[in-house]
Amino acid sequence: MSKKWIASLLAVMMLFTAVSAFAEDAEALEKNNELLKFLKETDTATKDIALQIQSGDNVSDLVIRADGMNLHLVTRENGTVDGHLQFAPAAFYVDDNGAVTMLRYDTVNALLQEIVTDLNDALNEAAAQVAESLPAEQLPTDAEVEQATAEAAVLAAMAARQERADAMVIGSAAVSFAQKFNPDEILEVKEEFGTVEISVRSEAYANALAEAVDELMTNNALGELVDRQAAANGGKSFAEGQKAWMASRDSLLQLIRTMESSETIDEDGHWTSHFKIGDDASEDKALTCDAEIWVDDEAGEAEMTFSLAFTDEEPIMAYELAVSPDSFREKMTGEEKKAEVRFDFDDHRIAYGSVNIDIKDQDELDLDFGPDYLYLKGPKGGLSTSVRETWTGKTRYELVLETAEGKESSLIVDFYEDDDSLVCELKTDDMEQSLMFKLSRIDKLDMADLSAAENVTEITESDIKAELAKLLQQLLSAQPAASETK
């Protein structure tokens, strides 16, 4: 099977996993506990469990048997045993054509502990050699170390005091800035027949902003802080900020005085917002932002619309949202772009959904899915999957890939039970024979207890060290040869 098919299969499996995490199980297609049921119904007194891979007439399998405190793993090729591994409580054993080898777990643990100890000793020795190689005059004296520690403590204390002083400067400036905006002067509140309308007096807001920023620009303590931070981080100085404010002050305040801002809240859950800034008669035109929300607490439903546009022009952005216990809808449009998402719920889980992204009337992404299907289309091709139950009782997953040129490739995966086996069968349109993975019950094999074998060769710690030394020597001897070939 090619890498393309493996990658595609993994992608589809992840997509189906994400969808099925919310979607209701399709009882007619899914058999949730078939594996557990299969294992539970297996008579371990007469049967072994085998994991099998079959391609054509060739069958490779791994036979698994739990026998008390021992676990046996036997590999076979077309029914012929070619390997036996046994995990016992104190060691594991390997049978290779009648020769049994044992490796104790304690040996492995001791070797790992020794490697860690040797590594720590090597690092400590290297550090000591580096220290010894330095001339005595380069090493600091105890007095120099104490002086450096004291100086570091003084610098840390000074930095902490400076941070507290800076925080007080910023906090004081922020409080003074906020006090310039008196809600009674800036906001106008009207309440009538259960409806509350809040609007901003733009002239009062502009005057408050001018006074607040003017005060900031004459705050010497804040200026010293800004200049110090600019010198340390390469930012703009306080004088540059003052110059920029004076250059834009009048035009900014004039723009703010054109502002219209109002919020209306009804007792029935209806809320509207209107914001406009700029002059309709100007070349740039006014910018308008309108929003509207409806909320129904009893039904658990809500809707929202939002629009941002210049006067007499198509919206820069429009947004729509609708939610309910049974569905979710979201849509965003603007500047020849559109994105739309839809989900339908069943028992608080996503049952169906779609995602569409359109740019200049071209589908960038078109996704549609349900409990037993998924369709995906993009500019470079498409993908579709489905799951169904065949007439013969198989659960069939089918994947079809389509390139932008219209060339198709397909993969079919069947899950079914065949006699004493649970089968997963894979087939692509370029495979002559299908590939089958099986979990099978087979007649119990004649397995020997390797721990009771007459002649057992134990792998000792010294054996492992000797093999590692040989391997290291081979790597070192091969390195110069590899360098010469470059």
mmCIF file with all atom_site columns, N, CA, C and O in Angstrom, residues 344-387:
data_model
loop_
_atom_site.group_PDB
_atom_site.id
_atom_site.type_symbol
_atom_site.label_atom_id
_atom_site.label_alt_id
_atom_site.label_comp_id
_atom_site.label_asym_id
_atom_site.label_entity_id
_atom_site.label_seq_id
_atom_site.pdbx_PDB_ins_code
_atom_site.Cartn_x
_atom_site.Cartn_y
_atom_site.Cartn_z
_atom_site.occupancy
_atom_site.B_iso_or_equiv
_atom_site.pdbx_formal_charge
_atom_site.auth_seq_id
_atom_site.auth_comp_id
_atom_site.auth_asym_id
_atom_site.auth_atom_id
_atom_site.pdbx_PDB_model_num
ATOM 1   N N  . ASP A 1 344 ? -26.130 20.229 12.967 1.00 0.00 ? 344 ASP A N  1
ATOM 2   C CA . ASP A 1 344 ? -27.421 19.791 13.482 1.00 0.00 ? 344 ASP A CA 1
ATOM 3   C C  . ASP A 1 344 ? -27.166 18.781 14.590 1.00 0.00 ? 344 ASP A C  1
ATOM 4   O O  . ASP A 1 344 ? -26.354 17.857 14.432 1.00 0.00 ? 344 ASP A O  1
ATOM 5   N N  . PHE A 1 345 ? -27.870 18.968 15.707 1.00 0.00 ? 345 PHE A N  1
ATOM 6   C CA . PHE A 1 345 ? -27.651 18.129 16.883 1.00 0.00 ? 345 PHE A CA 1
ATOM 7   C C  . PHE A 1 345 ? -28.774 17.115 17.055 1.00 0.00 ? 345 PHE A C  1
ATOM 8   O O  . PHE A 1 345 ? -29.918 17.361 16.700 1.00 0.00 ? 345 PHE A O  1
ATOM 9   N N  . ASP A 1 346 ? -28.402 15.989 17.618 1.00 0.00 ? 346 ASP A N  1
ATOM 10  C CA . ASP A 1 346 ? -29.371 14.968 18.004 1.00 0.00 ? 346 ASP A CA 1
ATOM 11  C C  . ASP A 1 346 ? -28.948 14.449 19.371 1.00 0.00 ? 346 ASP A C  1
ATOM 12  O O  . ASP A 1 346 ? -27.882 13.858 19.508 1.00 0.00 ? 346 ASP A O  1
ATOM 13  N N  . ASP A 1 347 ? -29.781 14.710 20.361 1.00 0.00 ? 347 ASP A N  1
ATOM 14  C CA . ASP A 1 347 ? -29.464 14.330 21.741 1.00 0.00 ? 347 ASP A CA 1
ATOM 15  C C  . ASP A 1 347 ? -28.139 14.966 22.172 1.00 0.00 ? 347 ASP A C  1
ATOM 16  O O  . ASP A 1 347 ? -27.265 14.302 22.743 1.00 0.00 ? 347 ASP A O  1
ATOM 17  N N  . HIS A 1 348 ? -27.985 16.270 21.874 1.00 0.00 ? 348 HIS A N  1
ATOM 18  C CA . HIS A 1 348 ? -26.837 17.086 22.279 1.00 0.00 ? 348 HIS A CA 1
ATOM 19  C C  . HIS A 1 348 ? -25.530 16.645 21.620 1.00 0.00 ? 348 HIS A C  1
ATOM 20  O O  . HIS A 1 348 ? -24.444 16.998 22.081 1.00 0.00 ? 348 HIS A O  1
ATOM 21  N N  . ARG A 1 349 ? -25.607 15.891 20.546 1.00 0.00 ? 349 ARG A N  1
ATOM 22  C CA . ARG A 1 349 ? -24.420 15.493 19.797 1.00 0.00 ? 349 ARG A CA 1
ATOM 23  C C  . ARG A 1 349 ? -24.574 15.906 18.339 1.00 0.00 ? 349 ARG A C  1
ATOM 24  O O  . ARG A 1 349 ? -25.683 15.926 17.808 1.00 0.00 ? 349 ARG A O  1
ATOM 25  N N  . ILE A 1 350 ? -23.441 16.229 17.712 1.00 0.00 ? 350 ILE A N  1
ATOM 26  C CA . ILE A 1 350 ? -23.498 16.612 16.301 1.00 0.00 ? 350 ILE A CA 1
ATOM 27  C C  . ILE A 1 350 ? -23.862 15.390 15.468 1.00 0.00 ? 350 ILE A C  1
ATOM 28  O O  . ILE A 1 350 ? -23.186 14.367 15.509 1.00 0.00 ? 350 ILE A O  1
ATOM 29  N N  . ALA A 1 351 ? -24.952 15.507 14.720 1.00 0.00 ? 351 ALA A N  1
ATOM 30  C CA . ALA A 1 351 ? -25.381 14.424 13.844 1.00 0.00 ? 351 ALA A CA 1
ATOM 31  C C  . ALA A 1 351 ? -24.998 14.707 12.393 1.00 0.00 ? 351 ALA A C  1
ATOM 32  O O  . ALA A 1 351 ? -24.546 13.817 11.675 1.00 0.00 ? 351 ALA A O  1
ATOM 33  N N  . TYR A 1 352 ? -25.202 15.933 11.965 1.00 0.00 ? 352 TYR A N  1
ATOM 34  C CA . TYR A 1 352 ? -24.880 16.328 10.595 1.00 0.00 ? 352 TYR A CA 1
ATOM 35  C C  . TYR A 1 352 ? -24.215 17.697 10.628 1.00 0.00 ? 352 TYR A C  1
ATOM 36  O O  . TYR A 1 352 ? -24.418 18.473 11.564 1.00 0.00 ? 352 TYR A O  1
ATOM 37  N N  . GLY A 1 353 ? -23.425 17.978 9.596  1.00 0.00 ? 353 GLY A N  1
ATOM 38  C CA . GLY A 1 353 ? -22.771 19.271 9.551  1.00 0.00 ? 353 GLY A CA 1
ATOM 39  C C  . GLY A 1 353 ? -22.206 19.577 8.182  1.00 0.00 ? 353 GLY A C  1
ATOM 40  O O  . GLY A 1 353 ? -22.068 18.698 7.324  1.00 0.00 ? 353 GLY A O  1
ATOM 41  N N  . SER A 1 354 ? -21.883 20.844 7.979  1.00 0.00 ? 354 SER A N  1
ATOM 42  C CA . SER A 1 354 ? -21.258 21.263 6.730  1.00 0.00 ? 354 SER A CA 1
ATOM 43  C C  . SER A 1 354 ? -20.422 22.503 6.996  1.00 0.00 ? 354 SER A C  1
ATOM 44  O O  . SER A 1 354 ? -20.726 23.300 7.882  1.00 0.00 ? 354 SER A O  1
ATOM 45  N N  . VAL A 1 355 ? -19.354 22.649 6.217  1.00 0.00 ? 355 VAL A N  1
ATOM 46  C CA . VAL A 1 355 ? -18.481 23.811 6.268  1.00 0.00 ? 355 VAL A CA 1
ATOM 47  C C  . VAL A 1 355 ? -18.195 24.226 4.833  1.00 0.00 ? 355 VAL A C  1
ATOM 48  O O  . VAL A 1 355 ? -17.775 23.388 4.017  1.00 0.00 ? 355 VAL A O  1
ATOM 49  N N  . ASN A 1 356 ? -18.435 25.500 4.519  1.00 0.00 ? 356 ASN A N  1
ATOM 50  C CA . ASN A 1 356 ? -18.194 25.978 3.168  1.00 0.00 ? 356 ASN A CA 1
ATOM 51  C C  . ASN A 1 356 ? -17.415 27.286 3.225  1.00 0.00 ? 356 ASN A C  1
ATOM 52  O O  . ASN A 1 356 ? -17.814 28.222 3.911  1.00 0.00 ? 356 ASN A O  1
ATOM 53  N N  . ILE A 1 357 ? -16.302 27.330 2.511  1.00 0.00 ? 357 ILE A N  1
ATOM 54  C CA . ILE A 1 357 ? -15.489 28.545 2.393  1.00 0.00 ? 357 ILE A CA 1
ATOM 55  C C  . ILE A 1 357 ? -15.384 28.883 0.913  1.00 0.00 ? 357 ILE A C  1
ATOM 56  O O  . ILE A 1 357 ? -14.900 28.070 0.119  1.00 0.00 ? 357 ILE A O  1
ATOM 57  N N  . ASP A 1 358 ? -15.833 30.078 0.560  1.00 0.00 ? 358 ASP A N  1
ATOM 58  C CA . ASP A 1 358 ? -15.893 30.490 -0.842 1.00 0.00 ? 358 ASP A CA 1
ATOM 59  C C  . ASP A 1 358 ? -15.138 31.815 -1.010 1.00 0.00 ? 358 ASP A C  1
ATOM 60  O O  . ASP A 1 358 ? -15.377 32.765 -0.263 1.00 0.00 ? 358 ASP A O  1
ATOM 61  N N  . ILE A 1 359 ? -14.202 31.860 -1.963 1.00 0.00 ? 359 ILE A N  1
ATOM 62  C CA . ILE A 1 359 ? -13.443 33.069 -2.251 1.00 0.00 ? 359 ILE A CA 1
ATOM 63  C C  . ILE A 1 359 ? -13.579 33.384 -3.732 1.00 0.00 ? 359 ILE A C  1
ATOM 64  O O  . ILE A 1 359 ? -13.212 32.568 -4.589 1.00 0.00 ? 359 ILE A O  1
ATOM 65  N N  . LYS A 1 360 ? -14.145 34.546 -4.031 1.00 0.00 ? 360 LYS A N  1
ATOM 66  C CA . LYS A 1 360 ? -14.358 34.983 -5.409 1.00 0.00 ? 360 LYS A CA 1
ATOM 67  C C  . LYS A 1 360 ? -15.092 33.913 -6.217 1.00 0.00 ? 360 LYS A C  1
ATOM 68  O O  . LYS A 1 360 ? -14.690 33.545 -7.323 1.00 0.00 ? 360 LYS A O  1
ATOM 69  N N  . ASP A 1 361 ? -16.179 33.401 -5.608 1.00 0.00 ? 361 ASP A N  1
ATOM 70  C CA . ASP A 1 361 ? -17.056 32.408 -6.244 1.00 0.00 ? 361 ASP A CA 1
ATOM 71  C C  . ASP A 1 361 ? -16.340 31.085 -6.546 1.00 0.00 ? 361 ASP A C  1
ATOM 72  O O  . ASP A 1 361 ? -16.787 30.314 -7.404 1.00 0.00 ? 361 ASP A O  1
ATOM 73  N N  . GLN A 1 362 ? -15.235 30.819 -5.861 1.00 0.00 ? 362 GLN A N  1
ATOM 74  C CA . GLN A 1 362 ? -14.527 29.556 -6.020 1.00 0.00 ? 362 GLN A CA 1
ATOM 75  C C  . GLN A 1 362 ? -14.520 28.828 -4.679 1.00 0.00 ? 362 GLN A C  1
ATOM 76  O O  . GLN A 1 362 ? -14.168 29.412 -3.654 1.00 0.00 ? 362 GLN A O  1
ATOM 77  N N  . ASP A 1 363 ? -14.911 27.541 -4.690 1.00 0.00 ? 363 ASP A N  1
ATOM 78  C CA . ASP A 1 363 ? -14.932 26.756 -3.460 1.00 0.00 ? 363 ASP A CA 1
ATOM 79  C C  . ASP A 1 363 ? -13.509 26.458 -2.996 1.00 0.00 ? 363 ASP A C  1
ATOM 80  O O  . ASP A 1 363 ? -12.764 25.734 -3.659 1.00 0.00 ? 363 ASP A O  1
ATOM 81  N N  . GLU A 1 364 ? -13.120 27.037 -1.855 1.00 0.00 ? 364 GLU A N  1
ATOM 82  C CA . GLU A 1 364 ? -11.842 26.699 -1.244 1.00 0.00 ? 364 GLU A CA 1
ATOM 83  C C  . GLU A 1 364 ? -11.980 25.485 -0.341 1.00 0.00 ? 364 GLU A C  1
ATOM 84  O O  . GLU A 1 364 ? -11.046 24.709 -0.180 1.00 0.00 ? 364 GLU A O  1
ATOM 85  N N  . LEU A 1 365 ? -13.149 25.335 0.250  1.00 0.00 ? 365 LEU A N  1
ATOM 86  C CA . LEU A 1 365 ? -13.417 24.165 1.093  1.00 0.00 ? 365 LEU A CA 1
ATOM 87  C C  . LEU A 1 365 ? -14.919 23.927 1.111  1.00 0.00 ? 365 LEU A C  1
ATOM 88  O O  . LEU A 1 365 ? -15.701 24.838 1.388  1.00 0.00 ? 365 LEU A O  1
ATOM 89  N N  . ASP A 1 366 ? -15.297 22.697 0.796  1.00 0.00 ? 366 ASP A N  1
ATOM 90  C CA . ASP A 1 366 ? -16.703 22.304 0.845  1.00 0.00 ? 366 ASP A CA 1
ATOM 91  C C  . ASP A 1 366 ? -16.766 20.952 1.555  1.00 0.00 ? 366 ASP A C  1
ATOM 92  O O  . ASP A 1 366 ? -16.371 19.932 0.996  1.00 0.00 ? 366 ASP A O  1
ATOM 93  N N  . LEU A 1 367 ? -17.243 20.974 2.797  1.00 0.00 ? 367 LEU A N  1
ATOM 94  C CA . LEU A 1 367 ? -17.268 19.774 3.635  1.00 0.00 ? 367 LEU A CA 1
ATOM 95  C C  . LEU A 1 367 ? -18.692 19.498 4.069  1.00 0.00 ? 367 LEU A C  1
ATOM 96  O O  . LEU A 1 367 ? -19.400 20.393 4.518  1.00 0.00 ? 367 LEU A O  1
ATOM 97  N N  . ASP A 1 368 ? -19.098 18.245 3.954  1.00 0.00 ? 368 ASP A N  1
ATOM 98  C CA . ASP A 1 368 ? -20.429 17.822 4.379  1.00 0.00 ? 368 ASP A CA 1
ATOM 99  C C  . ASP A 1 368 ? -20.282 16.443 5.014  1.00 0.00 ? 368 ASP A C  1
ATOM 100 O O  . ASP A 1 368 ? -19.664 15.543 4.428  1.00 0.00 ? 368 ASP A O  1
ATOM 101 N N  . PHE A 1 369 ? -20.827 16.261 6.229  1.00 0.00 ? 369 PHE A N  1
ATOM 102 C CA . PHE A 1 369 ? -20.656 14.981 6.899  1.00 0.00 ? 369 PHE A CA 1
ATOM 103 C C  . PHE A 1 369 ? -21.894 14.618 7.705  1.00 0.00 ? 369 PHE A C  1
ATOM 104 O O  . PHE A 1 369 ? -22.707 15.466 8.068  1.00 0.00 ? 369 PHE A O  1
ATOM 105 N N  . GLY A 1 370 ? -22.016 13.338 7.977  1.00 0.00 ? 370 GLY A N  1
ATOM 106 C CA . GLY A 1 370 ? -23.077 12.787 8.808  1.00 0.00 ? 370 GLY A CA 1
ATOM 107 C C  . GLY A 1 370 ? -22.552 11.561 9.528  1.00 0.00 ? 370 GLY A C  1
ATOM 108 O O  . GLY A 1 370 ? -21.356 11.254 9.465  1.00 0.00 ? 370 GLY A O  1
ATOM 109 N N  . PRO A 1 371 ? -23.402 10.820 10.217 1.00 0.00 ? 371 PRO A N  1
ATOM 110 C CA . PRO A 1 371 ? -22.937 9.657  10.977 1.00 0.00 ? 371 PRO A CA 1
ATOM 111 C C  . PRO A 1 371 ? -22.282 8.593  10.112 1.00 0.00 ? 371 PRO A C  1
ATOM 112 O O  . PRO A 1 371 ? -21.432 7.849  10.580 1.00 0.00 ? 371 PRO A O  1
ATOM 113 N N  . ASP A 1 372 ? -22.663 8.498  8.829  1.00 0.00 ? 372 ASP A N  1
ATOM 114 C CA . ASP A 1 372 ? -22.150 7.420  7.987  1.00 0.00 ? 372 ASP A CA 1
ATOM 115 C C  . ASP A 1 372 ? -21.578 7.908  6.660  1.00 0.00 ? 372 ASP A C  1
ATOM 116 O O  . ASP A 1 372 ? -21.456 7.134  5.713  1.00 0.00 ? 372 ASP A O  1
ATOM 117 N N  . TYR A 1 373 ? -21.226 9.174  6.561  1.00 0.00 ? 373 TYR A N  1
ATOM 118 C CA . TYR A 1 373 ? -20.622 9.664  5.320  1.00 0.00 ? 373 TYR A CA 1
ATOM 119 C C  . TYR A 1 373 ? -19.835 10.936 5.592  1.00 0.00 ? 373 TYR A C  1
ATOM 120 O O  . TYR A 1 373 ? -20.038 11.626 6.594  1.00 0.00 ? 373 TYR A O  1
ATOM 121 N N  . LEU A 1 374 ? -18.928 11.246 4.655  1.00 0.00 ? 374 LEU A N  1
ATOM 122 C CA . LEU A 1 374 ? -18.176 12.489 4.693  1.00 0.00 ? 374 LEU A CA 1
ATOM 123 C C  . LEU A 1 374 ? -17.759 12.830 3.267  1.00 0.00 ? 374 LEU A C  1
ATOM 124 O O  . LEU A 1 374 ? -17.229 11.969 2.543  1.00 0.00 ? 374 LEU A O  1
ATOM 125 N N  . TYR A 1 375 ? -18.022 14.062 2.856  1.00 0.00 ? 375 TYR A N  1
ATOM 126 C CA . TYR A 1 375 ? -17.608 14.538 1.541  1.00 0.00 ? 375 TYR A CA 1
ATOM 127 C C  . TYR A 1 375 ? -16.762 15.792 1.732  1.00 0.00 ? 375 TYR A C  1
ATOM 128 O O  . TYR A 1 375 ? -17.155 16.716 2.451  1.00 0.00 ? 375 TYR A O  1
ATOM 129 N N  . LEU A 1 376 ? -15.626 15.827 1.058  1.00 0.00 ? 376 LEU A N  1
ATOM 130 C CA . LEU A 1 376 ? -14.714 16.958 1.178  1.00 0.00 ? 376 LEU A CA 1
ATOM 131 C C  . LEU A 1 376 ? -14.220 17.332 -0.207 1.00 0.00 ? 376 LEU A C  1
ATOM 132 O O  . LEU A 1 376 ? -13.756 16.474 -0.967 1.00 0.00 ? 376 LEU A O  1
ATOM 133 N N  . LYS A 1 377 ? -14.313 18.628 -0.534 1.00 0.00 ? 377 LYS A N  1
ATOM 134 C CA . LYS A 1 377 ? -13.893 19.100 -1.849 1.00 0.00 ? 377 LYS A CA 1
ATOM 135 C C  . LYS A 1 377 ? -13.083 20.371 -1.684 1.00 0.00 ? 377 LYS A C  1
ATOM 136 O O  . LYS A 1 377 ? -13.430 21.244 -0.888 1.00 0.00 ? 377 LYS A O  1
ATOM 137 N N  . GLY A 1 378 ? -11.982 20.467 -2.443 1.00 0.00 ? 378 GLY A N  1
ATOM 138 C CA . GLY A 1 378 ? -11.143 21.658 -2.420 1.00 0.00 ? 378 GLY A CA 1
ATOM 139 C C  . GLY A 1 378 ? -10.587 21.929 -3.799 1.00 0.00 ? 378 GLY A C  1
ATOM 140 O O  . GLY A 1 378 ? -10.854 21.187 -4.754 1.00 0.00 ? 378 GLY A O  1
ATOM 141 N N  . PRO A 1 379 ? -9.782  22.971 -3.939 1.00 0.00 ? 379 PRO A N  1
ATOM 142 C CA . PRO A 1 379 ? -9.255  23.326 -5.258 1.00 0.00 ? 379 PRO A CA 1
ATOM 143 C C  . PRO A 1 379 ? -8.300  22.291 -5.839 1.00 0.00 ? 379 PRO A C  1
ATOM 144 O O  . PRO A 1 379 ? -8.074  22.270 -7.046 1.00 0.00 ? 379 PRO A O  1
ATOM 145 N N  . LYS A 1 380 ? -7.723  21.418 -4.995 1.00 0.00 ? 380 LYS A N  1
ATOM 146 C CA . LYS A 1 380 ? -6.774  20.428 -5.488 1.00 0.00 ? 380 LYS A CA 1
ATOM 147 C C  . LYS A 1 380 ? -7.353  19.026 -5.563 1.00 0.00 ? 380 LYS A C  1
ATOM 148 O O  . LYS A 1 380 ? -6.635  18.057 -5.807 1.00 0.00 ? 380 LYS A O  1
ATOM 149 N N  . GLY A 1 381 ? -8.648  18.900 -5.356 1.00 0.00 ? 381 GLY A N  1
ATOM 150 C CA . GLY A 1 381 ? -9.264  17.590 -5.453 1.00 0.00 ? 381 GLY A CA 1
ATOM 151 C C  . GLY A 1 381 ? -10.347 17.397 -4.413 1.00 0.00 ? 381 GLY A C  1
ATOM 152 O O  . GLY A 1 381 ? -10.766 18.343 -3.729 1.00 0.00 ? 381 GLY A O  1
ATOM 153 N N  . GLY A 1 382 ? -10.799 16.156 -4.323 1.00 0.00 ? 382 GLY A N  1
ATOM 154 C CA . GLY A 1 382 ? -11.883 15.857 -3.394 1.00 0.00 ? 382 GLY A CA 1
ATOM 155 C C  . GLY A 1 382 ? -11.698 14.514 -2.728 1.00 0.00 ? 382 GLY A C  1
ATOM 156 O O  . GLY A 1 382 ? -10.863 13.692 -3.120 1.00 0.00 ? 382 GLY A O  1
ATOM 157 N N  . LEU A 1 383 ? -12.480 14.294 -1.684 1.00 0.00 ? 383 LEU A N  1
ATOM 158 C CA . LEU A 1 383 ? -12.424 13.060 -0.913 1.00 0.00 ? 383 LEU A CA 1
ATOM 159 C C  . LEU A 1 383 ? -13.831 12.757 -0.435 1.00 0.00 ? 383 LEU A C  1
ATOM 160 O O  . LEU A 1 383 ? -14.558 13.653 -0.004 1.00 0.00 ? 383 LEU A O  1
ATOM 161 N N  . SER A 1 384 ? -14.225 11.496 -0.525 1.00 0.00 ? 384 SER A N  1
ATOM 162 C CA . SER A 1 384 ? -15.528 11.101 0.003  1.00 0.00 ? 384 SER A CA 1
ATOM 163 C C  . SER A 1 384 ? -15.384 9.771  0.727  1.00 0.00 ? 384 SER A C  1
ATOM 164 O O  . SER A 1 384 ? -14.597 8.908  0.327  1.00 0.00 ? 384 SER A O  1
ATOM 165 N N  . THR A 1 385 ? -16.109 9.631  1.818  1.00 0.00 ? 385 THR A N  1
ATOM 166 C CA . THR A 1 385 ? -16.107 8.384  2.574  1.00 0.00 ? 385 THR A CA 1
ATOM 167 C C  . THR A 1 385 ? -17.545 8.025  2.917  1.00 0.00 ? 385 THR A C  1
ATOM 168 O O  . THR A 1 385 ? -18.421 8.887  3.012  1.00 0.00 ? 385 THR A O  1
ATOM 169 N N  . SER A 1 386 ? -17.749 6.756  3.102  1.00 0.00 ? 386 SER A N  1
ATOM 170 C CA . SER A 1 386 ? -19.076 6.299  3.514  1.00 0.00 ? 386 SER A CA 1
ATOM 171 C C  . SER A 1 386 ? -18.917 5.005  4.292  1.00 0.00 ? 386 SER A C  1
ATOM 172 O O  . SER A 1 386 ? -17.913 4.300  4.157  1.00 0.00 ? 386 SER A O  1
ATOM 173 N N  . VAL A 1 387 ? -19.900 4.710  5.115  1.00 0.00 ? 387 VAL A N  1
ATOM 174 C CA . VAL A 1 387 ? -19.934 3.454  5.848  1.00 0.00 ? 387 VAL A CA 1
ATOM 175 C C  . VAL A 1 387 ? -21.340 2.889  5.730  1.00 0.00 ? 387 VAL A C  1
ATOM 176 O O  . VAL A 1 387 ? -22.321 3.616  5.860  1.00 0.00 ? 387 VAL A O  1
#
